[in-house]
Amino acid sequence: MTQLSSIDAKAKSAHSGATMDRKVKKAKPWYTTPYALIAVALFVLFGFYKAFTFESKSLSVDGQRLSVASVTRGTFEDFIPVRGRVVPSRTLYLDAIEGGRVERILVEDGAQLAAGDLIVELSNASLQLNVLGNEARVAEQLNNIRSIELNLEQNRLQHKRDLVDIEYQIKLLTRKLEREASLLATNSISQSQYDDTADELYWYKQRLALTKESQASDARMQESQLAFLKSTGERLEHNLEISRKNLENMNVRAPVGGKLSGFSVEVGQSIGRGERLGQIDTPDDFKVSVLVDEFYLPRIDLGQQAVFDDYRLTISKIYPQVQNGQFEVDLTFNQQQPSDIRRGQTLQMKLTLGDASEAVLIPNSAFYQDTGGNWVFVVSSDGTQATRRSVRLGRRNNNAIEVIEGLSVGEQVITSSYADYLDMQVLYIDQK
């Protein structure tokens, strides 16, 4: 056992020594490998290439095809050109309140009407029978009401007659009792006769009190019932008046004076309830209806002014509903309207959005549609090249655009279309 232990100890010592003498190799960082260095170098070269090619992206263009304008300082008029349509300022629509058959046409489309003029006559047998039935029912109800009122009045009068009779009997019995009291004192009548007269007098007095109470109660009930009957009668008469008016509406008349338009009916034609027959436009009184781009909706307000020739108009109504990218406004003439305008005529106007002010300006031209006002090509002083420059533009009208920053007075910019130069940074201008 001692020998084996010694052999094991030597073996372990040898193994430990072998382990202590071995070298451990460290792993190199990934970015020091040849492949990583090559990839980084390629990436850097690609970045330099892209930057160089982007900065140097240019194009030679014919100077004769370019429009160039100077940046100036001037008065900016905040307006937009709009096109309006002349329409009547007031239109009343003719609708058939009750349907019927066209019996007679008295005017033609386009006729000038006065208020109350008869336009067309309709007939409706069912409505006529209905009105006659209503008249009969209303008349019957009114007769019933009159009968009730008569009965109430007779009841009131009967109470008064009863009171008069009772008071008369009390007066007679009072005198009789006084006489019998003197006779009883001399034993001329019996005590029972006197007592009977006294009891009868007491009975009439009790009856008088009861009749007065009944009369007061009946008077209160009669007053409320008469008020109810009166209001019921008024309602029935009002309903009868409405029925007669509906029958009268079968004759369509002009509610106001004006020009009849959109009127196209024929004799014998059936017209439905509520169907439109035409319209009446107020004569020689017009407004202008304008469609404006929805971009200007936040800047449009009541009272803003527009100019047509020497005439001024004011926004009187705004319709905020947007359709096909546009909304509608109504303008009315401030004072006198042109004498030669006609319905449906188109007017070209300038709609003022704000006060005029001093500003740096460039012409409003085709370039704005291509860049959205974010950048322009600025021409060098010698006119040989134009460089792309970021700018900030503000308000614009039909003629000019307000420059907020990016351009100085006296510089020149290209104002023609940029459709062929959207990716260019420099344009070399050929002056030949």
Coordinates of C-alpha atoms in Angstrom, one line a residue:
M1 CA 0.0 0.0 0.0
T2 CA 2.8 2.4 0.8
Q3 CA 4.4 1.7 -2.6
L4 CA 1.2 2.4 -4.5
S5 CA 0.6 5.7 -2.7
S6 CA 4.1 6.8 -3.7
I7 CA 3.5 6.0 -7.3
D8 CA 0.2 7.9 -7.4
A9 CA 1.8 11.0 -5.8
K10 CA 4.5 11.0 -8.5
A11 CA 1.9 10.8 -11.2
K12 CA -0.1 13.7 -9.9
S13 CA 3.0 15.8 -9.5
A14 CA 4.0 15.1 -13.1
H15 CA 0.5 16.0 -14.4
S16 CA 0.5 19.3 -12.4
G17 CA 3.8 20.3 -13.8
A18 CA 2.7 19.6 -17.3
T19 CA -0.4 21.9 -16.8
M20 CA 1.6 24.8 -15.5
D21 CA 4.1 24.8 -18.4
R22 CA 1.3 25.2 -21.3
K23 CA 0.8 28.7 -23.0
V24 CA -2.8 30.0 -23.4
K25 CA -3.4 32.0 -26.7
K26 CA -5.6 35.2 -26.5
A27 CA -8.3 35.9 -29.2
K28 CA -7.7 38.9 -31.4
P29 CA -10.5 41.7 -31.6
W30 CA -12.8 41.3 -34.5
Y31 CA -12.0 44.7 -36.0
T32 CA -8.3 43.7 -36.3
T33 CA -9.1 40.9 -38.7
P34 CA -8.3 41.6 -42.4
Y35 CA -11.8 41.1 -43.6
A36 CA -13.2 43.6 -41.1
L37 CA -10.6 46.2 -42.1
I38 CA -11.4 45.7 -45.8
A39 CA -15.2 46.1 -45.1
V40 CA -14.7 49.4 -43.1
A41 CA -12.4 50.8 -45.9
L42 CA -15.0 50.0 -48.5
F43 CA -17.8 51.6 -46.5
V44 CA -15.8 54.8 -46.0
L45 CA -14.9 54.9 -49.7
F46 CA -18.6 54.4 -50.6
G47 CA -19.6 57.3 -48.3
F48 CA -17.1 59.6 -49.9
Y49 CA -18.2 58.6 -53.3
K50 CA -21.9 59.3 -52.6
A51 CA -21.1 62.6 -51.0
F52 CA -19.0 63.7 -53.9
T53 CA -21.4 62.6 -56.5
F54 CA -24.4 64.3 -54.6
E55 CA -22.6 67.6 -54.3
S56 CA -21.4 67.5 -57.8
K57 CA -24.7 66.5 -59.5
S58 CA -25.1 69.1 -62.2
L59 CA -26.6 69.8 -65.6
S60 CA -26.0 72.1 -68.4
V61 CA -29.1 73.9 -69.6
D62 CA -30.0 76.4 -72.4
G63 CA -30.3 79.9 -70.9
Q64 CA -33.0 80.7 -73.5
R65 CA -35.3 78.2 -71.9
L66 CA -35.1 79.7 -68.5
S67 CA -37.0 82.5 -66.9
V68 CA -35.0 84.5 -64.4
A69 CA -36.4 87.2 -62.1
S70 CA -34.8 89.5 -59.4
V71 CA -35.7 89.4 -55.7
T72 CA -37.3 92.8 -55.0
R73 CA -38.8 94.7 -52.1
G74 CA -42.3 96.0 -52.6
T75 CA -45.9 96.1 -51.4
F76 CA -47.5 92.6 -51.1
E77 CA -51.2 92.6 -51.7
D78 CA -52.8 89.7 -49.9
F79 CA -55.5 88.6 -52.4
I80 CA -56.5 85.6 -54.5
P81 CA -58.2 85.7 -57.9
V82 CA -61.6 84.0 -57.8
R83 CA -64.3 83.4 -60.4
G84 CA -67.9 83.9 -59.3
R85 CA -71.3 83.1 -60.8
V86 CA -74.2 85.6 -60.7
V87 CA -77.3 84.2 -59.0
P88 CA -80.5 85.7 -57.6
S89 CA -80.0 87.0 -54.0
R90 CA -83.3 85.5 -52.9
T91 CA -85.1 82.5 -54.3
L92 CA -88.5 81.1 -53.1
Y93 CA -89.5 77.6 -54.1
L94 CA -93.0 76.7 -55.2
D95 CA -94.0 73.3 -53.8
A96 CA -97.4 71.6 -54.0
I97 CA -98.7 71.5 -50.5
E98 CA -101.4 69.0 -51.5
G99 CA -101.1 66.8 -54.6
G100 CA -103.6 66.8 -57.4
R101 CA -104.3 66.9 -61.1
V102 CA -103.3 70.0 -63.1
E103 CA -106.5 71.6 -64.4
R104 CA -105.4 74.9 -65.7
I105 CA -102.0 76.7 -66.3
L106 CA -102.2 80.5 -66.3
V107 CA -98.5 81.6 -66.8
E108 CA -95.4 80.3 -68.6
D109 CA -91.9 79.7 -67.4
G110 CA -89.9 83.0 -67.3
A111 CA -92.9 85.2 -66.6
Q112 CA -92.7 88.2 -64.3
L113 CA -95.1 87.7 -61.5
A114 CA -96.6 90.0 -58.8
A115 CA -97.4 88.7 -55.3
G116 CA -100.7 86.8 -55.3
D117 CA -100.8 86.1 -59.1
L118 CA -102.4 82.7 -59.8
I119 CA -100.0 80.3 -61.4
V120 CA -101.7 76.9 -61.8
E121 CA -104.9 75.3 -60.6
L122 CA -105.0 71.8 -59.2
S123 CA -107.9 69.5 -58.4
N124 CA -108.1 66.7 -55.8
A125 CA -111.5 65.0 -55.4
S126 CA -110.4 63.1 -52.3
L127 CA -109.2 66.3 -50.6
Q128 CA -112.5 68.0 -51.4
L129 CA -114.5 65.2 -49.9
N130 CA -112.2 65.2 -46.9
V131 CA -112.8 68.9 -46.4
L132 CA -116.6 68.5 -46.7
G133 CA -116.5 65.7 -44.2
N134 CA -114.4 67.8 -41.8
E135 CA -116.9 70.7 -42.1
A136 CA -119.8 68.4 -41.3
R137 CA -118.0 66.9 -38.3
V138 CA -116.9 70.3 -37.0
A139 CA -120.4 71.7 -37.4
E140 CA -121.8 68.8 -35.5
Q141 CA -119.3 69.3 -32.7
L142 CA -120.0 73.0 -32.5
N143 CA -123.8 72.3 -32.3
N144 CA -123.1 69.9 -29.5
I145 CA -121.1 72.5 -27.7
R146 CA -123.8 75.1 -28.1
S147 CA -126.4 72.7 -26.7
I148 CA -124.3 72.0 -23.7
E149 CA -123.8 75.7 -23.1
L150 CA -127.6 76.2 -23.4
N151 CA -128.2 73.5 -20.8
L152 CA -125.7 75.0 -18.4
E153 CA -127.4 78.4 -18.8
Q154 CA -130.8 76.9 -18.2
N155 CA -129.6 75.1 -15.1
R156 CA -128.2 78.4 -13.8
L157 CA -131.5 80.1 -14.4
Q158 CA -133.4 77.2 -12.7
H159 CA -131.3 77.7 -9.6
K160 CA -132.2 81.3 -9.5
R161 CA -135.9 80.5 -9.8
D162 CA -135.7 78.0 -7.0
L163 CA -134.0 80.6 -4.8
V164 CA -136.7 83.2 -5.5
D165 CA -139.5 80.7 -4.7
I166 CA -137.8 79.5 -1.5
E167 CA -137.2 83.1 -0.3
Y168 CA -140.8 84.0 -1.1
Q169 CA -142.1 81.0 1.0
I170 CA -139.9 81.9 3.9
K171 CA -141.2 85.4 3.9
L172 CA -144.9 84.2 3.9
L173 CA -144.2 81.6 6.6
T174 CA -142.4 84.2 8.7
R175 CA -145.4 86.5 8.7
K176 CA -147.8 83.6 9.3
L177 CA -145.8 82.4 12.3
E178 CA -145.9 85.8 13.8
R179 CA -149.7 86.0 13.5
E180 CA -150.1 82.5 14.9
A181 CA -147.9 83.4 17.8
S182 CA -150.4 86.2 18.8
L183 CA -153.4 83.9 18.3
L184 CA -151.8 81.1 20.3
A185 CA -151.4 83.5 23.2
T186 CA -155.3 83.9 23.2
N187 CA -155.8 80.2 22.6
S188 CA -157.4 80.9 19.3
I189 CA -155.3 78.2 17.6
S190 CA -153.8 75.0 18.8
Q191 CA -150.2 74.5 19.7
S192 CA -149.9 71.8 17.0
Q193 CA -150.9 74.2 14.3
Y194 CA -148.3 76.7 15.4
D195 CA -145.6 74.0 15.6
D196 CA -146.4 72.8 12.1
T197 CA -146.0 76.4 10.7
A198 CA -142.7 76.7 12.6
D199 CA -141.4 73.4 11.2
E200 CA -142.3 74.3 7.7
L201 CA -140.5 77.6 8.0
Y202 CA -137.4 75.8 9.4
W203 CA -137.6 73.3 6.4
Y204 CA -137.6 76.2 3.8
K205 CA -134.6 77.9 5.5
Q206 CA -132.6 74.6 5.4
R207 CA -133.6 74.2 1.7
L208 CA -132.5 77.8 1.0
A209 CA -129.0 77.1 2.4
L210 CA -128.7 73.8 0.5
T211 CA -129.8 75.5 -2.7
K212 CA -127.3 78.3 -2.4
E213 CA -124.5 75.7 -1.8
S214 CA -125.6 73.8 -4.9
Q215 CA -125.7 76.9 -6.9
A216 CA -122.2 77.9 -5.9
S217 CA -120.8 74.5 -6.7
D218 CA -122.6 74.4 -10.1
A219 CA -121.3 77.9 -10.8
R220 CA -117.7 76.8 -10.3
M221 CA -118.1 73.7 -12.5
Q222 CA -120.0 75.7 -15.1
E223 CA -117.3 78.3 -15.3
S224 CA -114.5 75.7 -15.9
Q225 CA -116.7 73.7 -18.3
L226 CA -117.6 76.8 -20.3
A227 CA -113.9 77.7 -20.6
F228 CA -113.1 74.1 -21.8
L229 CA -116.0 74.2 -24.3
K230 CA -114.8 77.6 -25.6
S231 CA -111.2 76.4 -26.2
T232 CA -112.6 73.2 -27.8
G233 CA -114.8 75.3 -30.1
E234 CA -111.8 77.5 -31.1
R235 CA -109.7 74.5 -31.9
L236 CA -112.4 73.0 -34.1
E237 CA -112.9 76.2 -35.9
H238 CA -109.1 76.5 -36.5
N239 CA -109.0 72.9 -37.8
L240 CA -111.9 73.7 -40.1
E241 CA -110.0 76.8 -41.3
I242 CA -106.9 74.7 -42.0
S243 CA -109.0 72.2 -44.0
R244 CA -110.4 75.1 -46.1
K245 CA -106.9 76.6 -46.6
N246 CA -105.6 73.2 -47.8
L247 CA -108.4 73.2 -50.4
E248 CA -107.5 76.8 -51.3
N249 CA -103.9 75.8 -51.7
M250 CA -104.9 73.8 -54.7
N251 CA -104.7 77.1 -56.5
V252 CA -101.0 77.8 -56.5
R253 CA -100.2 81.6 -56.3
A254 CA -97.0 83.6 -56.3
P255 CA -95.9 84.3 -52.6
V256 CA -93.8 87.3 -53.8
G257 CA -93.1 89.2 -56.9
G258 CA -90.3 88.0 -59.2
K259 CA -89.4 85.9 -62.2
L260 CA -90.8 82.4 -62.5
S261 CA -88.2 79.8 -63.4
G262 CA -88.0 76.0 -63.5
F263 CA -91.7 75.8 -64.1
S264 CA -92.6 72.9 -66.5
V265 CA -96.0 71.2 -65.9
E266 CA -98.7 70.1 -68.3
V267 CA -102.5 70.1 -68.1
G268 CA -103.6 66.7 -66.8
Q269 CA -100.3 65.9 -65.1
S270 CA -100.5 64.4 -61.6
I271 CA -98.6 66.3 -59.0
G272 CA -97.6 64.6 -55.8
R273 CA -97.7 66.2 -52.3
G274 CA -94.6 68.3 -51.7
E275 CA -93.5 68.1 -55.3
R276 CA -91.6 71.1 -56.6
L277 CA -93.3 73.1 -59.3
G278 CA -90.7 75.8 -59.8
Q279 CA -89.1 78.8 -58.2
I280 CA -89.4 82.6 -58.1
D281 CA -86.3 84.7 -58.2
T282 CA -86.3 88.3 -57.0
P283 CA -85.9 90.6 -60.0
D284 CA -82.8 92.7 -60.5
D285 CA -81.3 91.7 -57.2
F286 CA -78.2 89.5 -57.4
K287 CA -75.4 88.0 -55.4
V288 CA -72.2 86.2 -56.6
S289 CA -71.5 82.6 -55.7
V290 CA -67.8 81.8 -55.6
L291 CA -65.9 78.5 -55.2
V292 CA -62.7 78.8 -53.3
D293 CA -59.9 76.3 -52.8
E294 CA -60.1 74.5 -49.4
F295 CA -56.5 75.7 -48.7
Y296 CA -57.9 79.2 -47.9
L297 CA -60.8 78.0 -45.7
P298 CA -59.0 79.1 -42.4
R299 CA -58.4 82.6 -43.9
I300 CA -61.9 83.3 -45.2
D301 CA -64.3 85.2 -42.9
L302 CA -67.5 87.2 -43.1
G303 CA -67.1 90.8 -44.1
Q304 CA -64.0 90.3 -46.3
Q305 CA -64.0 92.4 -49.5
A306 CA -63.7 91.5 -53.2
V307 CA -63.4 93.8 -56.2
F308 CA -64.9 93.5 -59.6
D309 CA -64.0 96.4 -61.9
D310 CA -65.0 99.4 -59.8
Y311 CA -67.6 97.5 -57.7
R312 CA -66.9 96.2 -54.2
L313 CA -68.5 93.1 -52.8
T314 CA -68.6 91.7 -49.2
I315 CA -68.7 88.0 -48.1
S316 CA -72.1 87.5 -46.6
K317 CA -72.2 83.8 -46.2
I318 CA -69.7 80.9 -45.9
Y319 CA -70.7 77.3 -46.7
P320 CA -68.0 75.2 -44.8
Q321 CA -68.8 71.9 -46.6
V322 CA -65.9 71.0 -48.8
Q323 CA -66.6 69.2 -52.1
N324 CA -64.0 68.3 -54.7
G325 CA -61.4 70.3 -52.8
Q326 CA -63.5 73.5 -52.8
F327 CA -66.0 75.3 -50.6
E328 CA -68.6 78.0 -51.5
V329 CA -69.1 81.6 -50.4
D330 CA -71.7 84.2 -51.2
L331 CA -70.8 87.8 -51.9
T332 CA -73.2 90.7 -52.1
F333 CA -72.7 94.1 -53.7
N334 CA -71.9 96.8 -51.2
Q335 CA -74.0 99.5 -52.8
Q336 CA -75.1 99.7 -56.4
Q337 CA -74.8 96.5 -58.5
P338 CA -73.8 96.7 -62.3
S339 CA -76.9 97.3 -64.4
D340 CA -75.8 94.9 -67.2
I341 CA -75.2 91.7 -65.2
R342 CA -77.5 88.8 -65.8
R343 CA -78.2 85.6 -64.0
G344 CA -75.6 82.9 -64.7
Q345 CA -73.0 85.4 -65.8
T346 CA -69.4 84.7 -64.7
L347 CA -67.3 87.5 -63.0
Q348 CA -63.6 87.5 -62.4
M349 CA -62.8 89.2 -59.0
K350 CA -59.9 89.8 -56.6
L351 CA -60.7 88.5 -53.0
T352 CA -58.7 90.4 -50.4
L353 CA -57.5 88.1 -47.5
G354 CA -55.4 90.7 -45.5
D355 CA -53.9 94.2 -45.5
A356 CA -51.2 95.2 -47.9
S357 CA -47.6 95.2 -46.3
E358 CA -44.0 95.8 -47.3
A359 CA -42.1 92.5 -48.0
V360 CA -39.3 90.9 -50.0
L361 CA -40.9 89.4 -53.1
I362 CA -40.3 87.1 -56.0
P363 CA -42.7 86.4 -58.9
N364 CA -45.3 83.7 -58.5
S365 CA -44.4 81.3 -61.3
A366 CA -44.2 77.7 -62.3
F367 CA -41.3 76.7 -60.0
Y368 CA -43.6 76.9 -57.0
Q369 CA -45.6 73.9 -58.1
D370 CA -42.4 71.8 -58.4
T371 CA -40.7 72.7 -55.1
G372 CA -43.6 73.6 -52.9
G373 CA -41.7 76.8 -52.0
N374 CA -39.0 74.9 -50.1
W375 CA -36.0 75.7 -52.4
V376 CA -35.1 77.6 -55.5
F377 CA -32.2 77.9 -58.0
V378 CA -30.2 81.1 -57.3
V379 CA -28.3 82.5 -60.3
S380 CA -24.7 83.6 -59.8
S381 CA -23.6 87.1 -60.3
D382 CA -22.0 86.4 -63.7
G383 CA -25.1 84.4 -64.8
T384 CA -23.2 81.3 -65.7
Q385 CA -24.6 78.9 -63.2
A386 CA -27.5 78.5 -60.7
T387 CA -27.2 76.8 -57.3
R388 CA -29.9 75.1 -55.4
R389 CA -30.7 76.9 -52.1
S390 CA -33.3 76.1 -49.4
V391 CA -35.7 79.0 -48.7
R392 CA -38.8 79.8 -46.6
L393 CA -41.7 81.4 -48.5
G394 CA -44.9 82.8 -47.0
R395 CA -48.0 84.3 -48.5
R396 CA -48.6 84.4 -52.2
N397 CA -51.1 85.9 -54.6
N398 CA -51.5 85.7 -58.3
N399 CA -48.5 87.8 -59.0
A400 CA -45.9 87.5 -56.2
I401 CA -44.7 85.3 -53.3
E402 CA -43.5 86.7 -50.0
V403 CA -39.9 85.7 -49.1
I404 CA -39.4 85.1 -45.3
E405 CA -35.8 83.9 -45.4
G406 CA -33.1 82.5 -47.7
L407 CA -33.0 85.3 -50.3
S408 CA -31.7 88.8 -50.4
V409 CA -32.9 91.8 -52.4
G410 CA -31.1 92.0 -55.7
E411 CA -30.4 88.3 -56.1
Q412 CA -31.8 86.5 -59.2
V413 CA -33.7 83.2 -59.2
I414 CA -35.0 80.9 -61.9
T415 CA -38.8 81.1 -61.9
S416 CA -39.6 78.7 -64.8
S417 CA -40.5 75.1 -64.3
Y418 CA -38.1 72.8 -62.4
A419 CA -39.6 69.6 -63.6
D420 CA -36.4 68.5 -65.4
Y421 CA -34.0 69.7 -62.6
L422 CA -35.5 68.2 -59.5
D423 CA -32.5 66.1 -58.7
M424 CA -29.9 68.7 -59.7
Q425 CA -27.7 70.7 -57.3
V426 CA -26.1 73.0 -59.9
L427 CA -27.2 74.2 -63.3
Y428 CA -24.6 75.4 -65.8
I429 CA -26.3 78.1 -67.9
D430 CA -25.4 78.1 -71.6
Q431 CA -25.7 81.7 -72.8
K432 CA -25.3 80.9 -76.5

